[in-house]
Coordinates of C-alpha atoms in Angstrom, one line a residue:
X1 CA -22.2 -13.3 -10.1
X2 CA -19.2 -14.4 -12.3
X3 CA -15.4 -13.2 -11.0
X4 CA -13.4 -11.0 -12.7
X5 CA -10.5 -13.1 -12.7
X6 CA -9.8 -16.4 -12.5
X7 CA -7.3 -18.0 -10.6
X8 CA -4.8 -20.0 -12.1
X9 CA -2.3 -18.4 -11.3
X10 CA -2.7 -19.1 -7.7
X11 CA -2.5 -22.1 -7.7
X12 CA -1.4 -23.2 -3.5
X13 CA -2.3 -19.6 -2.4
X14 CA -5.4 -19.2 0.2
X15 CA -6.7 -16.7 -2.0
X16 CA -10.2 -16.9 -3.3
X17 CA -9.9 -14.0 -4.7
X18 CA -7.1 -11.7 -6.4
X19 CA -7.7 -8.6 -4.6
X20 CA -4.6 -7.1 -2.3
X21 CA -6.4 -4.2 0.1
X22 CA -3.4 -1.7 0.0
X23 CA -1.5 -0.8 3.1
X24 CA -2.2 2.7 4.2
X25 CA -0.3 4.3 7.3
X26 CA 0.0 5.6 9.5
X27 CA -3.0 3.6 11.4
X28 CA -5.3 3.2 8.7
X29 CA -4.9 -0.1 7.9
X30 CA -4.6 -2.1 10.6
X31 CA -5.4 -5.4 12.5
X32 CA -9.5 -4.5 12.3
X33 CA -9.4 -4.1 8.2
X34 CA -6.9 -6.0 7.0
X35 CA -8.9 -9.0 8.7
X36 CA -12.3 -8.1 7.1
X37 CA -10.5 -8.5 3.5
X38 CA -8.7 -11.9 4.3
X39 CA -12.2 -12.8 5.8
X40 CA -13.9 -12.3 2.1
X41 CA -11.1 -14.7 0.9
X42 CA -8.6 -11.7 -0.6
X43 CA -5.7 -10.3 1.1
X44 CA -5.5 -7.4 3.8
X45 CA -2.8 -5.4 4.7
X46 CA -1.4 -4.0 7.4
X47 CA 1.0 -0.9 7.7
X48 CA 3.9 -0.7 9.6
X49 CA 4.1 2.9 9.3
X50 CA 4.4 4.2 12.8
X51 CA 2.0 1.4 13.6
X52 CA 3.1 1.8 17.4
X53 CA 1.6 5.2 17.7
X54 CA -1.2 4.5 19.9
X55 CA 1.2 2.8 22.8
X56 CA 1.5 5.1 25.4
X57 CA 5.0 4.6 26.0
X58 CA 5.9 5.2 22.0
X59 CA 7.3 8.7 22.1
X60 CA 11.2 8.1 22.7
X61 CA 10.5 4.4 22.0
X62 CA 9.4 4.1 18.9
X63 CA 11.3 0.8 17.7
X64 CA 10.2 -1.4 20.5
X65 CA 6.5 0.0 20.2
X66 CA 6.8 -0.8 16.5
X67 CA 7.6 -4.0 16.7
X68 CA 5.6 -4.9 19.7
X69 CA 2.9 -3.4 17.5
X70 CA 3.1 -5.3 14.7
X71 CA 3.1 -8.3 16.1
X72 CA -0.1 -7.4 17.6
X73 CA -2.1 -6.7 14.5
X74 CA -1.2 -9.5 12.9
X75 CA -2.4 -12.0 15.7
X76 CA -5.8 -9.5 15.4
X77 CA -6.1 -9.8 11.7
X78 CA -5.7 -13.1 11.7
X79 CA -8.7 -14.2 14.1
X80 CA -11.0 -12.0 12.5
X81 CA -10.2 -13.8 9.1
X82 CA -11.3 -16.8 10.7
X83 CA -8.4 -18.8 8.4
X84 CA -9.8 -17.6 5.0
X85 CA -7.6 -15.3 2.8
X86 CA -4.2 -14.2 3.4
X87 CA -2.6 -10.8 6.0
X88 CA -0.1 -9.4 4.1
X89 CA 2.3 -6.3 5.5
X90 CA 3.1 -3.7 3.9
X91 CA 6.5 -2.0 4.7
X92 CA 8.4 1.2 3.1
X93 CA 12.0 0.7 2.0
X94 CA 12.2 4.3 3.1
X95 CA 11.7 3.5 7.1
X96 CA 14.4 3.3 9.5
X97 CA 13.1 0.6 10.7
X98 CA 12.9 -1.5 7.2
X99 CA 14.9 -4.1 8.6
X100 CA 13.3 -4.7 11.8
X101 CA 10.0 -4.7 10.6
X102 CA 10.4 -7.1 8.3
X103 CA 11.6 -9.6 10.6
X104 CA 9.0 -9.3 13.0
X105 CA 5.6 -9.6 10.9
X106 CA 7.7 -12.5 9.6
X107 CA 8.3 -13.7 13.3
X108 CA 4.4 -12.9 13.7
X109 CA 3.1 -15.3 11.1
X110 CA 2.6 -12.9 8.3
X111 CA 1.5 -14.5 5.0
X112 CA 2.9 -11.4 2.1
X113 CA 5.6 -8.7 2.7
X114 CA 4.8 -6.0 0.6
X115 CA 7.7 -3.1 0.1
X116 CA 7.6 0.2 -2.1
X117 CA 8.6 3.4 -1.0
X118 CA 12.0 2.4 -2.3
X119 CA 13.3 -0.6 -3.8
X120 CA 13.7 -3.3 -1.5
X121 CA 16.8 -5.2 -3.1
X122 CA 17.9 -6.9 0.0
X123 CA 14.5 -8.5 0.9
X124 CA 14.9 -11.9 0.1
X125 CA 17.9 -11.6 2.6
X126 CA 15.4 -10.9 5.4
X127 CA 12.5 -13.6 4.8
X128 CA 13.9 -17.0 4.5
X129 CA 12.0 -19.0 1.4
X130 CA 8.8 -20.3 2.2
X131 CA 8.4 -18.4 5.6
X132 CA 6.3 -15.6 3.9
X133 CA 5.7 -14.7 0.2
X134 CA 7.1 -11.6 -0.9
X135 CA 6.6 -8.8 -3.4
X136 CA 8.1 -5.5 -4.3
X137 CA 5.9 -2.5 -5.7
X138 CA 7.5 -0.9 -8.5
X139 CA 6.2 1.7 -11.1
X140 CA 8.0 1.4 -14.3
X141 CA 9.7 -2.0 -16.1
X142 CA 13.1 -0.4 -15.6
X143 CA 12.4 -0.5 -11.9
X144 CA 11.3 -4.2 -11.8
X145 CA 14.0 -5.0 -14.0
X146 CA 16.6 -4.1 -11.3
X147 CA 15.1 -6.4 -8.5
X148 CA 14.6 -9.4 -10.9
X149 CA 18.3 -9.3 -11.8
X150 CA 19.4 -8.6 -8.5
X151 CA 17.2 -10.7 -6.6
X152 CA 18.3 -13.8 -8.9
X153 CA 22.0 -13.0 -8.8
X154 CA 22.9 -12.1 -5.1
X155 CA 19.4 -14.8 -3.5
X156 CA 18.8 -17.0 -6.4
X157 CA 15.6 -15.7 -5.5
X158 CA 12.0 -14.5 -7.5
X159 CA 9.5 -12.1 -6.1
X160 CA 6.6 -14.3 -5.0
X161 CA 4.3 -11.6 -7.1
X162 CA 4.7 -8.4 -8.3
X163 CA 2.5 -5.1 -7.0
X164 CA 2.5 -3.0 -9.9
X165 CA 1.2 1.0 -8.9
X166 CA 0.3 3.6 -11.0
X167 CA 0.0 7.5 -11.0
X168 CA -3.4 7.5 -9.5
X169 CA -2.2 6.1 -6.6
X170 CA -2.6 7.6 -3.1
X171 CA 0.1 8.2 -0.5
X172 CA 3.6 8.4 -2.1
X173 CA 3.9 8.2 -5.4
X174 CA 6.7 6.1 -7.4
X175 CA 6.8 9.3 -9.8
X176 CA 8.1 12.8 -10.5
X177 CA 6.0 15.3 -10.3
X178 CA 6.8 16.1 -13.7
X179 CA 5.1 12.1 -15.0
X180 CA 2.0 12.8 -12.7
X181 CA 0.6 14.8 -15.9
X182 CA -2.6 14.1 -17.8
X183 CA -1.3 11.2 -19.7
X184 CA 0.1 9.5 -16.9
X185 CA -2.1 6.7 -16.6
X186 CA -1.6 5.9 -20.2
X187 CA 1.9 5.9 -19.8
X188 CA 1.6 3.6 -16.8
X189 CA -0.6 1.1 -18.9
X190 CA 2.5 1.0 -21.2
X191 CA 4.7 -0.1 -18.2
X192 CA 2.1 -2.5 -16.8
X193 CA 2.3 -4.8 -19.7
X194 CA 6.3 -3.9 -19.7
X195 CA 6.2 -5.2 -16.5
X196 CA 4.5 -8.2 -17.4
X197 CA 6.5 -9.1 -20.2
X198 CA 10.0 -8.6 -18.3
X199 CA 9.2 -11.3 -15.7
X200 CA 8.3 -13.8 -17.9
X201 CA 11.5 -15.2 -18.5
X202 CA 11.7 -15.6 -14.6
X203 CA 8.9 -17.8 -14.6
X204 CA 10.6 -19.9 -17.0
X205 CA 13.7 -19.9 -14.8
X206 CA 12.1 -20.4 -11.7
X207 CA 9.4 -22.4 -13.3
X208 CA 6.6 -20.9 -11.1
X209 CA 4.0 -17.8 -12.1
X210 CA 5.1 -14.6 -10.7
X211 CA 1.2 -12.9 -10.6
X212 CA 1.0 -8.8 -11.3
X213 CA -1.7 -7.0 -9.2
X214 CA -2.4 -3.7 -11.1
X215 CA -2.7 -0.7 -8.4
X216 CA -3.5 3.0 -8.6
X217 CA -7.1 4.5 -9.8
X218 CA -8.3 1.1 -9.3
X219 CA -12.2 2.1 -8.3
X220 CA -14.8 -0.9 -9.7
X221 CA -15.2 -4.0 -11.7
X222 CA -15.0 -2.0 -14.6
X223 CA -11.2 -0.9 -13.9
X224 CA -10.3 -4.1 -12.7
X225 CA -11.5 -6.0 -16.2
X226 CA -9.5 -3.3 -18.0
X227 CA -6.7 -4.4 -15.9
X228 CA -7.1 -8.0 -16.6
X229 CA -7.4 -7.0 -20.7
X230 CA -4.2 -5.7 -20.0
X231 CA -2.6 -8.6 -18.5
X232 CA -2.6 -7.7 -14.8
X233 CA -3.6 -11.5 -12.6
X234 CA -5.1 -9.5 -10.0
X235 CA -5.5 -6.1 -9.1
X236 CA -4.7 -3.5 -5.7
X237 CA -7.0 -1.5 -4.4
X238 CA -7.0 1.2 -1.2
X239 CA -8.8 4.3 -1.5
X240 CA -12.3 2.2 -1.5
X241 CA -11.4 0.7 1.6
X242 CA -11.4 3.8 4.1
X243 CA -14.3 4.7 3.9
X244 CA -15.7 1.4 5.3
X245 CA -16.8 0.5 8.7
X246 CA -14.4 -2.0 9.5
X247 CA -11.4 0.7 8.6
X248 CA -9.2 1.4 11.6
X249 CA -9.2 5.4 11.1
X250 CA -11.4 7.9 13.0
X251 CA -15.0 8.4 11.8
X252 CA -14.1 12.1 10.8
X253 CA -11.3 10.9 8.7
X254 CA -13.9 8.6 6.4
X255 CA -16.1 11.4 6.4
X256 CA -13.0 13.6 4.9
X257 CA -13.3 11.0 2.1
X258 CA -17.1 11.0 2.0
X259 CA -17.6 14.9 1.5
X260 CA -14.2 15.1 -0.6
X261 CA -14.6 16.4 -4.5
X262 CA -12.4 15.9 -7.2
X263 CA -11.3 18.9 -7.4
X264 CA -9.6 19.1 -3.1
X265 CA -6.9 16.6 -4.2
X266 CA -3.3 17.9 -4.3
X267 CA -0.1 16.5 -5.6
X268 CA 2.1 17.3 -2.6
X269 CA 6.0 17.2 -1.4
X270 CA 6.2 14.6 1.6
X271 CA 9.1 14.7 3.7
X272 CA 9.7 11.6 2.4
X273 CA 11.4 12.7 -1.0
X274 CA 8.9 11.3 -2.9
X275 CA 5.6 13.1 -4.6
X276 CA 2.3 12.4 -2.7
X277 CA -1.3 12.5 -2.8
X278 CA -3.6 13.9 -0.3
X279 CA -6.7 16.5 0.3
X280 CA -6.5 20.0 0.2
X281 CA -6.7 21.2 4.1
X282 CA -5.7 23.8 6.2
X283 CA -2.6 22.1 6.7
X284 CA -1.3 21.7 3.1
X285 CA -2.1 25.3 2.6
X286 CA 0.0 26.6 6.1
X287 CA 2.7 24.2 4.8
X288 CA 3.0 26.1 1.9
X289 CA 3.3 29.2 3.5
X290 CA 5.7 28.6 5.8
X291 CA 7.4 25.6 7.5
X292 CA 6.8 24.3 10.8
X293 CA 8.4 24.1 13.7
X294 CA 10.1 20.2 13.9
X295 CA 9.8 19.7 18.3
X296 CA 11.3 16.2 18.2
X297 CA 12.3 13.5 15.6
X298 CA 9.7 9.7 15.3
X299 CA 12.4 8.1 13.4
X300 CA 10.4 7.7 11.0
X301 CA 11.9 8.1 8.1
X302 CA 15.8 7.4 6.9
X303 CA 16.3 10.3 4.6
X304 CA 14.4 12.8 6.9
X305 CA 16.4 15.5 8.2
X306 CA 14.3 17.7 10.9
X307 CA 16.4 20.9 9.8
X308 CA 15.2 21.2 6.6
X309 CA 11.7 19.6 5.9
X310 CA 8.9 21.7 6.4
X311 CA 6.7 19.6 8.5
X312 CA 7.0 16.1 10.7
X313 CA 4.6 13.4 8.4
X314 CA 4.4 10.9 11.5
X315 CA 2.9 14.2 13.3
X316 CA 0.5 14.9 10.5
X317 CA -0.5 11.5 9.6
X318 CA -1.0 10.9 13.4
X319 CA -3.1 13.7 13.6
X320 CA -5.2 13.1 10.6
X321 CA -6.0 9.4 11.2
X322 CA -7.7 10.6 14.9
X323 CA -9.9 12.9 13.9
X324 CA -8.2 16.6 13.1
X325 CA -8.5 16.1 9.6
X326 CA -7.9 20.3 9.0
X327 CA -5.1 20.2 10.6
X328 CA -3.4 16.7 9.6
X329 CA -2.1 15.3 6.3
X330 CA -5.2 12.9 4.9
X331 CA -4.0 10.9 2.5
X332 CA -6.2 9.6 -0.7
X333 CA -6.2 8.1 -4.4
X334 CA -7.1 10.4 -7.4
X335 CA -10.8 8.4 -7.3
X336 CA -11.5 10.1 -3.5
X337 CA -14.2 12.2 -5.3
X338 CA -16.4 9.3 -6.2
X339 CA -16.7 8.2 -2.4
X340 CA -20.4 8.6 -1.3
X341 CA -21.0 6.8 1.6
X342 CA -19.1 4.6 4.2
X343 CA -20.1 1.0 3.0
X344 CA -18.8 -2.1 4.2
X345 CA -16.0 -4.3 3.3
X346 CA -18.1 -6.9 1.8
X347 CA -19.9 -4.4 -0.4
X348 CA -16.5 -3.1 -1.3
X349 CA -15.2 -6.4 -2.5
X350 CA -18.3 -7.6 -4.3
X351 CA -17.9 -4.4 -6.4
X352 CA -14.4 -5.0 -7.1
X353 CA -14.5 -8.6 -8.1
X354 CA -17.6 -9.7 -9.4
X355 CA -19.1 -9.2 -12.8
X356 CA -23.0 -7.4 -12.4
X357 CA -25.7 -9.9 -14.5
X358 CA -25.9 -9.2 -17.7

């Protein structure tokens, strides 16, 4: 089989492939995944998301268990990749814990930081050169624009590569709800090559590529040569990945994926401030109806305020990922509807990367 892409523009990377598995929280990908992708030479990513959740001493101790956490899944990803591909991390600019959990999967040997939810202008202040590579996502040229002048002004710094999502997308969306319309993706395509073209005079600066993984919709080798037509190095890819035996979520939440249709996924409002995408449950629809009671704060999230949100996310995502997928928020990409079976991550990749014979 011939790859999609080839792979000059990794050049010094351990990457035999140019396929980033996207970081899902909270706890579905962890450790166990994001080591079966580096093991088939790409890169797999870990969230940091609440990633402490399953210690029993996390409630009131969230940071610590965090932390501890992450080192944890890192050292796991790691010997299940068996030294081939590279453990990325990915961690939202939105956290209250940015900051902290940056430095430690940096500490831990992590090989990519990966932030969206937010723009993460002071990360080259918290990963020295050369101790991890590090990328920003971004949805629109105006957004990269900002970190590429920042970045070089305040660090003298370049992102390392450049994780660039669209509109189909699951989780949060970099959007309004009012560009997640028909012709999003179109639009999107537009700022993917704007996005490519606005870094290029970085690479000239900095005299080193700066690759673009495409991300959002992303489902086969089909989408990921239009990617490359387009001018993307590499693409991003998530939704195909759950419903996968080596995925650290509950069996019942990679059935909710299984025996999803197109028509149970809902544009939502997370907590979060952002837009997001996730099945139609029970829980979206009480949501709607009325708000629920907040108990206690995670600290999850910087902007949350308990008093006025309708629903804890770490809660719901906790809930969803262990089984109670009814009565938990279950994340997913617009392609959830094409998801048949639970396949492995192998079979995943191969379908991803590799050109069928002719």
């Amino acid at each position: 089989m011939k790859k999609v892409f080839d792979m000059k523009a990794f050049n010094g990377w351990n990457l035999e492939l140019p396929l980033i598995q996207g970081g899902m929280g909270v706890g579905v990908s962890l450790g166990g995944l994001a080591g079966a992708v580096a093991a088939e030479g790409a890169m797999g990513v870990i969230s940091t998301a609440q990633i402490g959740f399953l210690n029993p001493d996390f409630m009131g101790n969230e940071l610590e268990c965090n932390v501890r956490e992450i080192h944890k899944q890192i050292q796991k990803a790691k010997k299940i990749a068996g030294g081939r591909g590279m453990i990325g991390v990915n961690v939202m600019v939105a956290l209250q814990q940015y900051r902290q959990h940056v430095k430690e999967a940096v500490r831990a040997g992590a090989d990519a930081i990966i932030c969206g939810a937010g723009l993460p202008m002071d990360l080259p202040e918290l990963v020295k050169e050369g101790a991890a590579k590090i990328a920003p996502i971004v949805s629109s040229r105006k957004a990269i624009s900002l970190i590429l002048r920042a970045w070089d002004k305040k660090y003298q710094r370049t992102p390392d590569f450049i994780v660039a999502e669209g509109p189909l997308a699951g989780g949060h969306l970099g959007f309004s709800p009012q560009q997640l319309s028909k012709d999003a993706q179109g639009n999107f395509e537009q700022e993917l090559t704007g996005i490519i073209e606005e870094k290029k005079c970085y690479e000239e600066k900095y005299g080193k590529k700066i690759p673009v993984f495409a991300a959002g919709g992303i489902w086969d080798v089909q989408d990921a040569l239009h990617m490359r037509e387009l001018g993307a190095d590499g693409i991003q890819a998530a939704t195909r990945f759950v419903a996968t035996e080596e995925c650290d979520a509950s069996y019942a939440y990679k059935m909710a994926y299984v025996n999803a249709k197109e028509e149970d996924v809902e544009i939502i409002k997370s907590p979060v401030g952002m837009p997001g995408r996730a099945l139609n449950n029970a829980f979206i629809q009480e949501t709607k109806e009325m708000k629920q009671k907040i108990e206690r704060c995670y600290r999850c999230i910087r902007s949350c305020k308990p008093a006025e949100i309708p629903y804890c996310i770490t809660k719901a995502l906790v809930a969803a990922v262990q089984g109670d997928v009814e009565h938990g928020l279950v994340f997913c990409g617009q392609n959830v509807g094409k998801v048949k079976k639970i396949e492995n991550v192998h079979e995943v990749v191969e379908d991803l990367m590799y050109l069928p014979h002719a």
